[in-house]
Short mmCIF file of C-alpha atoms in Angstrom, two decimals:
data_model
loop_
_atom_site.label_atom_id
_atom_site.label_comp_id
_atom_site.label_asym_id
_atom_site.label_seq_id
_atom_site.Cartn_x
_atom_site.Cartn_y
_atom_site.Cartn_z
CA MET A 862 122.94 98.63 117.18
CA SER A 863 119.71 96.54 118.75
CA VAL A 864 116.22 95.90 117.58
CA GLY A 865 114.03 98.87 118.83
CA GLU A 866 116.68 101.45 118.19
CA THR A 867 116.82 104.17 115.34
CA LEU A 868 119.49 104.04 112.67
CA VAL A 869 120.39 107.75 111.57
CA ALA A 870 122.65 107.83 108.39
CA THR A 871 123.33 111.35 106.57
CA LEU A 872 124.60 112.14 103.51
CA GLU A 873 126.47 115.80 103.79
CA ASN A 874 127.87 118.09 101.03
CA VAL A 875 131.23 118.52 102.87
CA SER A 876 132.74 120.74 99.99
CA GLY A 877 132.88 124.38 99.65
CA GLU A 878 130.71 124.15 96.33
CA THR A 879 127.01 122.89 95.30
CA ASN A 880 127.05 119.49 94.39
CA SER A 881 124.35 117.19 93.26
CA THR A 882 123.28 113.78 93.96
CA GLY A 883 120.30 111.46 92.86
CA ASN A 884 117.44 111.30 94.74
CA LYS A 885 116.68 110.61 98.39
CA GLY A 886 114.80 107.64 97.66
CA LYS A 887 118.43 105.59 96.32
CA PHE A 888 119.02 103.86 99.57
CA ASP A 889 119.15 100.53 100.47
CA ILE A 890 119.23 98.39 103.63
CA GLN A 891 121.86 95.42 102.77
CA TYR A 892 122.72 92.47 105.28
CA ARG A 893 125.80 90.08 104.79
CA ASP A 894 125.12 86.64 104.03
CA THR A 895 128.06 84.37 104.07
CA ASP A 896 129.95 85.48 101.03
CA ARG A 897 127.38 88.57 99.55
CA TRP A 898 125.59 91.35 100.56
CA ARG A 899 121.63 90.95 100.14
CA THR A 900 118.72 93.44 100.41
CA VAL A 901 116.13 93.51 103.16
CA PHE A 902 113.79 94.88 101.08
CA GLY A 903 111.63 93.33 98.26
CA ARG A 904 108.52 94.36 95.97
CA GLU A 905 105.40 92.75 94.89
CA GLU A 906 105.33 94.55 91.38
CA VAL A 907 107.89 95.17 88.67
CA PHE A 908 110.46 97.61 89.69
CA ALA A 909 111.56 99.80 86.90
CA GLY A 910 114.16 101.62 88.54
CA TRP A 911 114.37 104.96 90.62
CA SER A 912 113.47 108.39 88.96
CA ASP A 913 116.65 110.11 87.48
CA GLU A 914 116.33 113.69 89.14
CA GLY A 915 119.28 115.39 90.11
CA VAL A 916 118.80 117.17 93.90
CA THR A 917 121.35 120.30 94.33
CA HIS A 918 123.14 120.48 97.96
CA SER A 919 124.80 123.57 98.96
CA PRO A 920 127.79 122.87 101.36
CA GLY A 921 126.56 121.58 104.43
CA ASP A 922 123.13 120.33 103.23
CA GLY A 923 122.19 116.91 102.07
CA PHE A 924 119.95 114.20 103.24
CA ARG A 925 119.05 112.61 106.67
CA TRP A 926 117.53 109.27 106.89
CA GLU A 927 116.13 107.79 110.31
CA LEU A 928 115.29 104.09 110.49
CA THR A 929 113.61 102.33 113.08
CA PHE A 930 114.89 98.51 113.64
CA THR A 931 111.64 96.35 114.70
CA GLN A 932 111.38 92.56 114.63
CA ASP A 933 109.64 92.75 111.01
CA GLY A 934 112.52 95.09 109.69
CA ALA A 935 113.29 98.57 109.15
CA SER A 936 109.76 100.38 109.81
CA ASP A 937 110.75 103.86 108.59
CA ALA A 938 112.16 102.91 105.47
CA VAL A 939 108.68 101.90 104.09
CA ARG A 940 107.04 105.16 105.12
CA HIS A 941 110.12 106.58 102.83
CA SER A 942 109.68 104.52 99.88
CA PRO A 943 106.01 103.09 99.89
CA THR A 944 106.71 100.32 97.46
CA TYR A 945 109.39 98.56 99.48
CA GLN A 946 108.25 96.06 101.73
CA VAL A 947 110.67 94.07 104.29
CA CYS A 948 111.08 90.52 103.26
CA ALA A 949 111.97 88.83 106.54
CA PRO A 950 112.64 89.81 110.07
CA LEU A 951 116.08 91.38 110.80
CA ARG A 952 118.22 88.75 112.53
CA SER A 953 121.43 89.36 114.20
CA GLY A 954 124.61 90.37 111.97
CA GLU A 955 126.31 92.60 109.86
CA TYR A 956 124.27 95.42 108.05
CA ARG A 957 125.09 98.13 105.57
CA PHE A 958 123.21 101.32 104.82
CA VAL A 959 123.73 102.14 100.99
CA TYR A 960 122.79 105.31 98.97
CA TRP A 961 123.14 104.57 94.89
CA GLY A 962 122.53 108.41 94.16
CA VAL A 963 126.16 109.52 94.11
CA THR A 964 126.96 111.44 90.91
CA SER A 965 130.03 112.68 88.97
CA GLU A 966 129.61 115.64 86.25
CA LYS A 967 129.07 112.55 83.75
CA GLU A 968 126.42 111.20 85.55
CA ALA A 969 124.50 115.35 85.79
CA GLU A 970 125.09 115.27 81.80
CA THR A 971 123.16 111.75 81.44
CA ASP A 972 120.10 111.84 83.44
CA TYR A 973 121.87 110.93 86.89
CA GLU A 974 122.19 107.46 86.08
CA THR A 975 124.88 106.25 88.38
CA ASP A 976 127.01 102.82 89.51
CA TYR A 977 128.40 104.56 92.21
CA GLY A 978 127.36 103.76 95.65
CA VAL A 979 128.22 104.92 99.47
CA ALA A 980 127.79 102.73 102.02
CA ALA A 981 128.11 102.46 106.13
CA ARG A 982 128.41 98.93 107.96
CA PHE A 983 126.71 98.92 111.09
CA SER A 984 125.53 95.59 113.36
CA VAL A 985 122.20 94.39 114.55
CA ARG A 986 121.72 92.19 117.78
CA SER A 987 118.39 90.98 118.26
#
């Protein structure tokens, strides 16, 4: 992917049953920095955490994110999550889109608190 292109990420319920996730805003874009993953986002205010509502998805349903990568960052991510700000311009390297709203029956019973995530890697060329 090059700067100026749009990343499309989808999360689809491929089972034959209705399933639940957390809300759509539980995503992050991270870059690989030497030995660990770091977010490209920051917040000026104190972040208390994501809201814990659950979202049900019928078979074939889910979420779709479209994020346009510019020199300043992922512009559409700011629109989807107004409190996010891109900390620094994007540079060439390895990135990943992470969704932290994956749930199980246990999380559905405890206000959708989860430590599970699903990620897809991609590269950016500037």
